[in-house]
Coordinates of C-alpha atoms in Angstrom, one line a residue:
Chain I
M54 CA -14.3 23.7 -8.7
I55 CA -17.9 24.2 -7.8
N56 CA -20.6 24.7 -10.4
I57 CA -22.8 27.4 -8.8
T58 CA -25.8 26.7 -11.1
Q59 CA -26.3 23.4 -9.2
P60 CA -26.6 22.8 -5.5
I61 CA -23.5 21.4 -3.9
S62 CA -24.0 17.8 -3.1
G63 CA -23.4 16.3 0.3
Y64 CA -24.5 13.6 2.6
G65 CA -27.7 14.4 4.5
V66 CA -30.7 13.1 6.3
A67 CA -34.0 13.9 4.7
K68 CA -37.7 13.1 4.9
V69 CA -39.5 12.0 1.7
V70 CA -42.2 14.6 0.9
D71 CA -43.2 13.2 -2.4
S72 CA -42.2 10.1 -4.4
T73 CA -43.0 8.3 -7.5
H74 CA -40.4 5.6 -6.8
P75 CA -42.0 2.4 -5.6
E76 CA -39.5 1.9 -2.8
Y77 CA -40.0 5.3 -1.2
K78 CA -43.2 6.7 0.2
N79 CA -44.1 10.0 1.9
G80 CA -42.7 10.2 5.4
D81 CA -39.8 7.8 4.8
L82 CA -36.6 8.9 6.5
V83 CA -33.5 8.5 4.4
W84 CA -29.8 9.3 4.5
G85 CA -27.4 9.6 1.6
M86 CA -26.3 11.9 -1.1
T87 CA -28.6 15.0 -1.3
G88 CA -27.9 18.7 -1.9
W89 CA -27.1 21.8 0.1
E90 CA -30.7 22.9 -0.2
E91 CA -33.9 22.7 1.7
Y92 CA -35.7 20.5 -0.7
S93 CA -33.9 18.1 -3.1
L94 CA -35.2 16.4 -6.2
L95 CA -33.5 13.0 -6.3
T96 CA -33.8 11.3 -9.6
A97 CA -31.3 8.4 -8.9
P98 CA -31.8 7.2 -5.3
G99 CA -29.0 4.6 -5.7
L100 CA -27.0 6.1 -2.9
L101 CA -29.9 6.5 -0.5
F102 CA -30.5 4.4 2.6
K103 CA -33.8 4.1 4.4
I104 CA -33.5 4.8 8.1
Q105 CA -34.9 1.9 10.0
H106 CA -33.7 2.8 13.6
T107 CA -35.2 6.0 14.9
D108 CA -34.4 5.5 18.5
V109 CA -31.0 7.1 18.1
P110 CA -30.5 10.8 17.1
L111 CA -31.3 11.3 13.4
T112 CA -28.2 13.5 13.1
Y113 CA -26.1 10.3 13.6
Y114 CA -27.1 9.3 10.1
T115 CA -25.0 12.2 8.7
G116 CA -22.0 10.6 10.4
L117 CA -21.8 7.8 13.0
L118 CA -24.6 5.8 11.3
G119 CA -23.8 7.1 7.8
M120 CA -20.8 7.6 5.6
A121 CA -18.3 8.5 8.4
G122 CA -19.3 5.5 10.5
M123 CA -19.0 3.2 7.5
T124 CA -15.7 4.7 6.6
A125 CA -14.3 4.2 10.0
Y126 CA -15.7 0.7 10.2
T127 CA -14.6 -0.6 6.8
G128 CA -11.3 1.3 6.9
F129 CA -10.4 -0.1 10.2
Y130 CA -11.7 -3.6 10.0
E131 CA -11.5 -4.4 6.3
I132 CA -8.4 -2.4 5.3
C133 CA -6.3 -2.5 8.4
T134 CA -7.1 -6.1 9.4
P135 CA -6.4 -5.2 13.1
K136 CA -5.6 -7.6 15.9
K137 CA -6.1 -7.3 19.6
G138 CA -3.1 -5.6 21.3
E139 CA -1.8 -3.8 18.2
Y140 CA -0.5 -0.2 18.2
V141 CA -2.9 2.1 16.4
Y142 CA -2.3 5.7 15.4
V143 CA -5.1 7.9 14.1
S144 CA -4.5 11.4 12.7
A145 CA -7.3 14.0 12.5
A146 CA -8.5 11.8 15.4
S147 CA -11.3 14.0 16.7
G148 CA -13.0 14.3 13.3
A149 CA -16.1 12.4 12.2
V150 CA -14.1 9.3 11.1
G151 CA -11.1 9.5 13.5
Q152 CA -13.1 9.5 16.7
L153 CA -14.8 6.3 15.6
V154 CA -11.7 4.5 14.5
G155 CA -10.1 5.2 17.9
Q156 CA -13.2 3.8 19.7
F157 CA -13.4 0.7 17.4
A158 CA -9.7 0.1 18.1
K159 CA -10.2 0.4 21.8
L160 CA -13.2 -2.0 21.7
L161 CA -10.9 -4.5 20.0
G162 CA -8.3 -4.1 22.7
C163 CA -5.7 -2.1 20.8
Y164 CA -3.4 0.7 22.1
V165 CA -4.6 3.8 20.5
V166 CA -3.1 7.3 20.1
G167 CA -4.7 10.1 18.2
S168 CA -3.5 13.5 17.1
A169 CA -5.5 16.7 16.5
G170 CA -4.9 20.4 16.4
S171 CA -6.2 22.0 19.6
K172 CA -6.2 21.4 23.3
E173 CA -10.0 21.1 23.3
K174 CA -9.7 18.2 20.8
I175 CA -7.0 16.5 22.7
D176 CA -9.1 16.6 25.8
L177 CA -12.0 15.0 23.9
L178 CA -9.7 12.2 22.6
K179 CA -8.5 11.3 26.0
N180 CA -11.5 12.0 28.2
K181 CA -14.5 11.3 26.0
F182 CA -13.4 8.8 23.3
G183 CA -11.0 6.8 25.5
F184 CA -7.8 7.1 23.4
D185 CA -4.8 5.9 25.4
E186 CA -2.9 9.0 24.5
A187 CA -3.4 12.1 22.3
F188 CA -1.2 14.9 21.2
N189 CA -1.5 18.3 19.5
Y190 CA 0.5 18.1 16.3
K191 CA 0.7 21.9 16.1
E192 CA 2.8 21.8 19.3
E193 CA 5.2 19.2 18.0
P194 CA 8.1 20.7 16.0
D195 CA 9.4 17.2 15.4
L196 CA 6.6 14.8 14.5
D197 CA 9.0 11.8 14.3
A198 CA 10.1 12.5 17.9
A199 CA 6.5 12.8 19.0
L200 CA 5.6 9.4 17.4
K201 CA 8.6 7.8 18.9
R202 CA 7.5 9.1 22.3
Y203 CA 4.0 7.6 22.0
F204 CA 5.0 4.5 20.1
P205 CA 8.4 3.4 21.4
E206 CA 7.8 0.0 19.8
G207 CA 6.4 1.4 16.6
I208 CA 3.0 1.6 14.9
D209 CA 1.1 -1.4 13.6
I210 CA -1.8 0.5 12.1
Y211 CA -2.0 4.0 10.9
F212 CA -5.3 5.4 9.9
E213 CA -4.3 8.2 7.5
N214 CA -6.5 11.2 7.3
V215 CA -4.1 14.1 6.7
G216 CA -1.1 13.3 4.5
G217 CA 1.9 15.5 4.1
K218 CA 4.6 15.7 6.9
M219 CA 2.6 13.5 9.2
L220 CA 2.7 10.6 6.7
D221 CA 6.5 11.0 6.3
A222 CA 6.9 10.8 10.1
V223 CA 4.7 7.8 10.4
L224 CA 6.6 6.0 7.6
L225 CA 9.7 6.2 9.9
N226 CA 7.8 4.6 12.7
M227 CA 5.9 1.7 11.2
R228 CA 6.5 -1.8 12.5
V229 CA 7.2 -4.8 10.4
H230 CA 4.0 -5.9 8.5
G231 CA 2.3 -2.6 9.5
R232 CA -0.7 -1.4 7.6
I233 CA -1.7 2.1 6.5
A234 CA -5.3 2.7 5.5
V235 CA -5.4 5.8 3.4
C236 CA -8.7 7.4 4.0
G237 CA -7.9 11.0 3.2
M238 CA -5.1 13.6 3.0
I239 CA -6.9 16.7 4.1
S240 CA -3.7 18.7 4.4
Q241 CA -3.2 18.2 0.6
Y242 CA -6.6 18.9 -0.9
N243 CA -6.1 22.6 -1.3
N244 CA -2.5 22.4 -2.5
D245 CA -2.0 23.1 -6.2
K246 CA 0.7 20.5 -6.2
P247 CA 0.5 17.7 -3.6
E248 CA 3.2 17.9 -0.9
A249 CA 5.9 15.4 -1.4
T250 CA 6.4 12.2 0.6
H251 CA 10.0 11.4 1.2
N252 CA 10.0 8.3 3.2
L253 CA 8.0 5.9 1.1
I254 CA 11.1 3.6 0.7
Y255 CA 10.6 2.5 4.3
I256 CA 7.7 0.4 3.2
I257 CA 10.1 -2.2 1.8
P258 CA 12.2 -3.1 4.9
K259 CA 9.0 -2.8 7.1
R260 CA 6.9 -4.8 4.6
V261 CA 4.1 -2.2 5.0
R262 CA 0.8 -2.5 3.2
M263 CA -0.6 0.9 2.3
Q264 CA -4.1 1.0 0.8
G265 CA -6.3 3.7 -0.4
F266 CA -10.0 3.1 -0.1
I267 CA -13.4 4.6 -0.7
V268 CA -16.3 3.8 1.5
T269 CA -18.9 3.3 -1.3
D270 CA -17.1 0.1 -2.2
F271 CA -18.2 -1.3 1.1
Y272 CA -21.8 -0.2 1.4
H273 CA -22.9 -3.8 1.2
L274 CA -21.6 -4.2 4.7
Y275 CA -23.9 -1.5 6.1
P276 CA -26.4 -3.9 7.7
K277 CA -23.5 -5.7 9.4
Y278 CA -22.2 -2.4 10.6
L279 CA -25.6 -1.4 12.1
E280 CA -25.9 -4.7 13.8
M281 CA -22.5 -4.1 15.5
V282 CA -22.8 -0.4 16.3
I283 CA -26.4 0.3 17.3
P284 CA -26.3 -1.9 20.5
R285 CA -22.9 -0.3 21.4
I286 CA -24.4 3.2 21.0
K287 CA -27.3 2.2 23.3
E288 CA -24.9 0.7 25.8
G289 CA -22.9 3.9 25.8
K290 CA -19.8 2.1 24.5
I291 CA -19.6 4.4 21.5
T292 CA -20.0 8.1 21.8
Y293 CA -20.1 10.6 19.0
V294 CA -19.4 14.4 19.0
E295 CA -21.0 16.6 16.5
D296 CA -20.4 20.2 15.7
V297 CA -23.8 21.6 14.6
A298 CA -24.1 24.7 12.5
E299 CA -27.6 26.2 12.3
G300 CA -29.3 27.1 9.0
I301 CA -28.2 26.5 5.4
E302 CA -26.7 30.0 5.4
S303 CA -24.0 28.7 7.8
A304 CA -22.9 25.9 5.5
P305 CA -20.1 27.8 3.5
T306 CA -18.4 28.9 6.8
A307 CA -18.8 25.4 8.2
L308 CA -17.1 23.9 5.1
I309 CA -14.2 26.3 5.3
G310 CA -13.8 25.5 9.0
L311 CA -12.9 21.9 8.1
F312 CA -9.7 23.0 6.4
I313 CA -8.6 25.2 9.2
G314 CA -9.5 22.8 11.9
R315 CA -12.2 24.9 13.5
N316 CA -14.8 22.2 13.9
V317 CA -14.7 19.8 16.8
G318 CA -16.2 16.5 15.9
K319 CA -18.4 15.8 12.9
Q320 CA -19.4 19.0 11.3
L321 CA -23.0 19.1 10.3
V322 CA -25.4 21.8 9.2
V323 CA -29.1 21.7 10.3
V324 CA -31.2 22.8 7.4
S325 CA -34.5 22.0 9.0
R326 CA -35.5 20.3 12.2
D327 CA -38.7 19.0 10.8
Chain K
M89 CA 28.3 1.4 4.7
I90 CA 30.6 -1.6 4.2
N91 CA 32.7 -3.1 7.0
I92 CA 35.9 -3.9 5.1
T93 CA 37.2 -6.2 7.8
Q94 CA 34.5 -8.7 6.9
P95 CA 33.8 -10.2 3.5
I96 CA 30.8 -8.6 1.8
S97 CA 27.9 -11.0 2.1
G98 CA 25.8 -12.0 -0.9
Y99 CA 23.8 -14.8 -2.4
G100 CA 25.9 -17.5 -4.0
V101 CA 26.1 -21.1 -5.1
A102 CA 28.7 -23.2 -3.2
K103 CA 29.9 -26.7 -2.7
V104 CA 30.4 -27.9 0.9
V105 CA 34.0 -28.9 1.4
D106 CA 33.9 -29.5 5.1
S107 CA 31.0 -29.7 7.5
T108 CA 30.3 -30.5 11.1
H109 CA 26.6 -29.8 10.6
P110 CA 24.5 -33.0 10.5
E111 CA 22.4 -31.8 7.6
Y112 CA 25.3 -30.9 5.3
K113 CA 28.0 -33.3 4.1
N114 CA 31.0 -32.8 1.8
G115 CA 30.1 -32.4 -1.8
D116 CA 26.6 -31.0 -1.1
L117 CA 25.7 -28.1 -3.4
V118 CA 23.9 -25.2 -1.7
W119 CA 22.7 -21.7 -2.5
G120 CA 22.1 -18.9 -0.1
M121 CA 23.9 -16.2 1.8
T122 CA 27.6 -16.6 1.5
G123 CA 30.4 -14.1 1.2
W124 CA 32.4 -12.4 -1.6
E125 CA 35.3 -14.8 -1.1
E126 CA 36.5 -18.1 -2.5
Y127 CA 35.9 -20.1 0.7
S128 CA 33.3 -19.2 3.3
L129 CA 32.9 -20.4 6.8
L130 CA 29.2 -20.5 7.5
T131 CA 28.3 -20.8 11.1
A132 CA 24.5 -20.3 10.8
P133 CA 23.2 -22.1 7.8
G134 CA 19.7 -21.0 8.3
L135 CA 19.6 -19.2 5.0
L136 CA 21.1 -22.0 2.9
F137 CA 19.1 -24.2 0.6
K138 CA 20.4 -27.6 -0.6
I139 CA 20.4 -27.9 -4.4
Q140 CA 18.4 -30.9 -5.4
H141 CA 18.0 -30.4 -9.2
T142 CA 21.3 -30.4 -11.0
D143 CA 20.0 -30.8 -14.5
V144 CA 19.7 -27.1 -14.9
P145 CA 22.6 -24.6 -14.9
L146 CA 24.0 -24.2 -11.4
T147 CA 24.3 -20.4 -12.0
Y148 CA 20.5 -20.3 -12.0
Y149 CA 20.6 -20.8 -8.2
T150 CA 22.0 -17.3 -7.9
G151 CA 19.0 -15.9 -9.6
L152 CA 16.2 -17.8 -11.4
L153 CA 16.1 -20.6 -8.9
G154 CA 17.3 -18.5 -6.0
M155 CA 16.4 -15.2 -4.4
A156 CA 15.6 -13.4 -7.6
G157 CA 13.2 -16.1 -8.8
M158 CA 11.5 -16.3 -5.4
T159 CA 11.2 -12.5 -5.3
A160 CA 9.6 -12.4 -8.7
Y161 CA 7.3 -15.4 -7.9
T162 CA 6.1 -14.2 -4.5
G163 CA 6.0 -10.5 -5.4
F164 CA 3.9 -11.2 -8.4
Y165 CA 1.7 -14.0 -7.2
E166 CA 1.4 -13.3 -3.5
I167 CA 1.6 -9.5 -3.4
C168 CA 0.0 -8.5 -6.7
T169 CA -2.8 -11.1 -6.7
P170 CA -2.8 -11.0 -10.5
K171 CA -5.7 -12.1 -12.7
K172 CA -5.6 -13.2 -16.3
G173 CA -6.0 -10.3 -18.7
E174 CA -4.7 -7.6 -16.3
Y175 CA -2.4 -4.8 -17.4
V176 CA 1.0 -5.3 -15.9
Y177 CA 4.0 -2.9 -15.9
V178 CA 7.5 -3.8 -14.7
S179 CA 10.3 -1.4 -14.3
A180 CA 14.0 -2.5 -14.4
A181 CA 12.4 -5.2 -16.4
S182 CA 15.5 -6.8 -17.9
G183 CA 17.0 -7.3 -14.4
A184 CA 17.2 -10.5 -12.5
V185 CA 13.7 -10.1 -11.0
G186 CA 12.0 -8.0 -13.7
Q187 CA 12.6 -10.4 -16.6
L188 CA 10.9 -13.2 -14.5
V189 CA 7.9 -11.1 -13.4
G190 CA 7.2 -10.3 -17.1
Q191 CA 7.4 -13.9 -18.1
F192 CA 5.2 -15.1 -15.2
A193 CA 2.7 -12.4 -16.1
K194 CA 2.7 -13.6 -19.7
L195 CA 2.2 -17.2 -18.7
L196 CA -0.9 -16.1 -16.7
G197 CA -2.3 -14.3 -19.8
C198 CA -1.6 -10.7 -18.8
Y199 CA -0.6 -7.8 -21.0
V200 CA 2.9 -6.9 -20.0
V201 CA 5.0 -3.8 -20.6
G202 CA 8.5 -3.4 -19.3
S203 CA 10.9 -0.5 -19.2
A204 CA 14.7 -0.5 -19.1
G205 CA 17.6 1.8 -19.9
S206 CA 19.1 0.7 -23.2
K207 CA 18.2 -0.5 -26.7
E208 CA 19.8 -3.8 -26.1
K209 CA 17.6 -4.4 -23.0
I210 CA 14.5 -3.3 -24.8
D211 CA 15.2 -5.8 -27.5
L212 CA 15.6 -8.5 -25.0
L213 CA 12.3 -7.7 -23.3
K214 CA 10.4 -7.8 -26.6
N215 CA 12.3 -10.6 -28.4
K216 CA 13.5 -12.9 -25.8
F217 CA 11.2 -12.5 -22.7
G218 CA 8.0 -12.0 -24.7
F219 CA 6.9 -8.7 -23.2
D220 CA 4.1 -7.2 -25.2
E221 CA 5.8 -3.9 -25.3
A222 CA 8.9 -2.3 -23.9
F223 CA 10.4 1.2 -23.8
N224 CA 13.7 2.9 -22.9
Y225 CA 12.9 5.2 -20.0
K226 CA 15.9 7.3 -20.8
E227 CA 14.4 8.3 -24.1
E228 CA 11.1 9.4 -22.6
P229 CA 11.2 13.0 -21.4
D230 CA 7.6 12.6 -20.1
L231 CA 7.1 9.3 -18.3
D232 CA 3.4 9.9 -17.7
A233 CA 2.9 10.3 -21.5
A234 CA 4.9 7.1 -22.1
L235 CA 2.8 5.1 -19.7
K236 CA -0.4 6.6 -21.2
R237 CA 0.8 5.4 -24.6
Y238 CA 1.4 1.8 -23.5
F239 CA -1.5 1.7 -21.0
P240 CA -4.3 3.7 -22.5
E241 CA -6.7 2.0 -20.1
G242 CA -4.3 2.2 -17.1
I243 CA -2.2 -0.2 -15.1
D244 CA -3.6 -2.9 -12.9
I245 CA -0.3 -4.1 -11.5
Y246 CA 3.0 -2.3 -11.1
F247 CA 6.0 -4.2 -10.1
E248 CA 8.2 -1.5 -8.6
N249 CA 11.9 -1.9 -8.8
V250 CA 13.1 1.7 -9.2
G251 CA 11.2 4.4 -7.3
G252 CA 11.6 8.1 -7.9
K253 CA 10.0 9.7 -10.9
M254 CA 8.8 6.5 -12.4
L255 CA 6.6 5.8 -9.3
D256 CA 5.1 9.2 -9.6
A257 CA 4.2 8.7 -13.2
V258 CA 2.8 5.2 -12.4
L259 CA 0.6 6.7 -9.6
L260 CA -1.0 8.9 -12.3
N261 CA -1.9 5.8 -14.3
M262 CA -3.1 3.2 -11.9
R263 CA -6.6 1.7 -12.5
V264 CA -9.2 1.4 -9.8
H265 CA -8.2 -1.4 -7.4
G266 CA -4.7 -1.5 -8.8
R267 CA -1.8 -3.1 -6.9
I268 CA 1.8 -2.0 -6.5
A269 CA 4.3 -4.5 -5.3
V270 CA 7.3 -2.5 -3.9
C271 CA 10.2 -4.8 -4.4
G272 CA 13.0 -2.2 -4.6
M273 CA 13.7 1.4 -5.4
I274 CA 17.2 1.2 -6.9
S275 CA 17.1 4.8 -8.1
Q276 CA 17.0 5.8 -4.5
Y277 CA 19.6 3.7 -2.7
N278 CA 22.5 6.0 -3.3
N279 CA 20.6 9.2 -2.5
D280 CA 21.5 10.8 0.8
K281 CA 17.8 11.8 1.0
P282 CA 15.2 9.8 -0.8
E283 CA 13.7 11.5 -3.8
A284 CA 10.2 12.7 -3.1
T285 CA 6.9 11.1 -4.2
H286 CA 4.4 13.7 -5.2
N287 CA 1.4 11.7 -6.4
L288 CA 0.7 9.3 -3.5
I289 CA -2.7 10.9 -3.0
Y290 CA -4.0 9.2 -6.1
I291 CA -4.1 5.9 -4.2
I292 CA -7.3 7.1 -2.6
P293 CA -9.6 7.6 -5.6
K294 CA -8.0 4.6 -7.4
R295 CA -8.2 2.4 -4.2
V296 CA -4.6 1.3 -4.8
R297 CA -2.9 -1.2 -2.6
M298 CA 0.8 -0.7 -2.3
Q299 CA 2.9 -3.2 -0.5
G300 CA 6.5 -3.5 0.4
F301 CA 7.8 -7.0 0.7
I302 CA 11.0 -8.9 1.4
V303 CA 11.4 -12.3 -0.2
T304 CA 12.7 -14.0 3.0
D305 CA 9.2 -13.9 4.4
F306 CA 8.1 -16.3 1.7
Y307 CA 10.9 -18.8 1.6
H308 CA 8.5 -21.5 2.9
L309 CA 7.0 -21.3 -0.6
Y310 CA 10.3 -22.3 -2.3
P311 CA 9.4 -26.0 -2.9
K312 CA 6.1 -24.9 -4.5
Y313 CA 8.1 -22.4 -6.7
L314 CA 10.5 -25.1 -7.9
E315 CA 7.6 -27.4 -8.7
M316 CA 6.1 -24.6 -10.9
V317 CA 9.2 -23.3 -12.5
I318 CA 11.5 -26.2 -13.2
P319 CA 9.2 -27.9 -15.7
R320 CA 8.7 -24.6 -17.4
I321 CA 12.5 -24.0 -17.7
K322 CA 12.9 -27.5 -19.2
E323 CA 10.0 -26.8 -21.7
G324 CA 11.7 -23.6 -22.7
K325 CA 8.7 -21.5 -21.4
I326 CA 10.9 -19.5 -19.1
T327 CA 14.2 -18.1 -20.2
Y328 CA 16.8 -16.3 -18.2
V329 CA 19.6 -14.0 -19.1
E330 CA 22.7 -13.7 -17.0
D331 CA 25.6 -11.3 -17.1
V332 CA 28.6 -13.2 -16.0
A333 CA 31.7 -11.5 -14.7
E334 CA 34.7 -13.7 -14.3
G335 CA 36.8 -13.8 -11.2
I336 CA 36.2 -12.4 -7.7
E337 CA 38.4 -9.4 -8.7
S338 CA 35.6 -8.3 -11.1
A339 CA 33.0 -8.2 -8.3
P340 CA 33.4 -4.5 -7.3
T341 CA 33.0 -3.3 -10.9
A342 CA 30.1 -5.6 -11.4
L343 CA 28.4 -4.2 -8.3
I344 CA 28.9 -0.6 -9.4
G345 CA 27.5 -1.6 -12.8
L346 CA 24.1 -2.3 -11.2
F347 CA 23.7 1.3 -10.3
I348 CA 24.5 2.7 -13.7
G349 CA 22.6 0.1 -15.6
R350 CA 25.6 -1.6 -17.3
N351 CA 24.5 -5.2 -16.6
V352 CA 22.1 -6.9 -18.9
G353 CA 20.2 -9.5 -17.0
K354 CA 21.1 -11.0 -13.7
Q355 CA 24.6 -9.9 -12.7
L356 CA 26.7 -12.7 -11.3
V357 CA 30.3 -13.2 -10.6
V358 CA 32.0 -16.6 -11.1
V359 CA 34.4 -17.1 -8.3
S360 CA 35.3 -20.7 -9.2
R361 CA 33.9 -23.1 -11.8
D362 CA 34.7 -26.1 -9.7

């Protein structure tokens, strides 16, 4: 899968140390697609964004103010078309995207339940991110029963990050005219053959809209997102939890941790604090 | 499944022979939810429509000018949001709904391919309904390969009537920002456990929107539909094939025929020609 003669690419925050591009000069701070390396040569800066607001932690631009934030923002507002009071369920809810979807949904006045895979994460969801309820999917032998417990009237919006058995259970619990934003299916990425979905047929009687999306289609909304989110960060209405690994040598272990649920919050790797 | 102490309900065309309802008088022609019986007592006429245009065959109100027509119209125009020139695939394409979706798509200037289960049906699709191409899915051991043959550039719109293996093959062949209107999954209705879908994950990279719908949500558009379709029927731009079974005693066999693909075109049962 990975070409080891090239650095692995990934979203990062960087300082320009040399530039022949007219729009970038030495000292500019940027976020966007860089490499797993200490210095990157970027020949096509199309996916770089200049950092204008430096009165927030720069690490936020790897997540809350970068791709994860935009994914949560556009996935929730553009794909899910949410309304105040709706019932929202988020899987992988303590992750970089999920924690924000839950907070955006609460800000809008929705009822929000999240699931994650450890007690520590469930505590975060309830006590730090303000989810109405949260549960550990690993302790639920019957996911359908768990969802019925938290959503006795069904789910209006499901923000899908995991796929597999969770999606099947959700499909049994959607409300009429429900919406599913399919952001990721992390439980499936390392399967040779994707796990089967059995309950798709329920999208007919429930008139469910299910939509896959990729955040890069929505980057034109980035200024609008910053305008919404930066004041809320400063007011303390949005919080963000990061899981920081130190040094580029910790990156492979950090990556593997994503697939076994070891990270709590946005996983990031500090290559340099300069 | 069926309560045999009550007549089976179904969409039919009927003449009012007695009425205490102020909006219906003797002799009115109506279509809507009636019963598998010669005379029906309708106590809640909420799903009845008065027939205003009698210069077209009355049987059309069981299909082309009734629920099937509205299903094709709203599923294609409202759910699929089609654009001229797009690549459209219709399964169960010779059925009551499919034959119309194909014709609506051709009227809009799309490229349209249909699949069905017999040579006779394929001939109809190509020679009577004007599909660009059609294939017999029973003769295709590899549905993915068949779709790649007819859609080398992929599918923009899939009008889903069958489910199962066909949907999995389609998911491998959707174009970016494709749309799937999930109208029915007839291959699944008689399974104790729905057949699994394996390729749902592809809706993420392809940003596919998949939407289940039920035509009754769109009945307010019926006058608009008639305005569009009746002139086109009269101009011969829309054709419709019906498979007429004679006598109410033929109804059970006709119903079973739907699940084994025996009918060609809209299956209807003539209870009375009065």
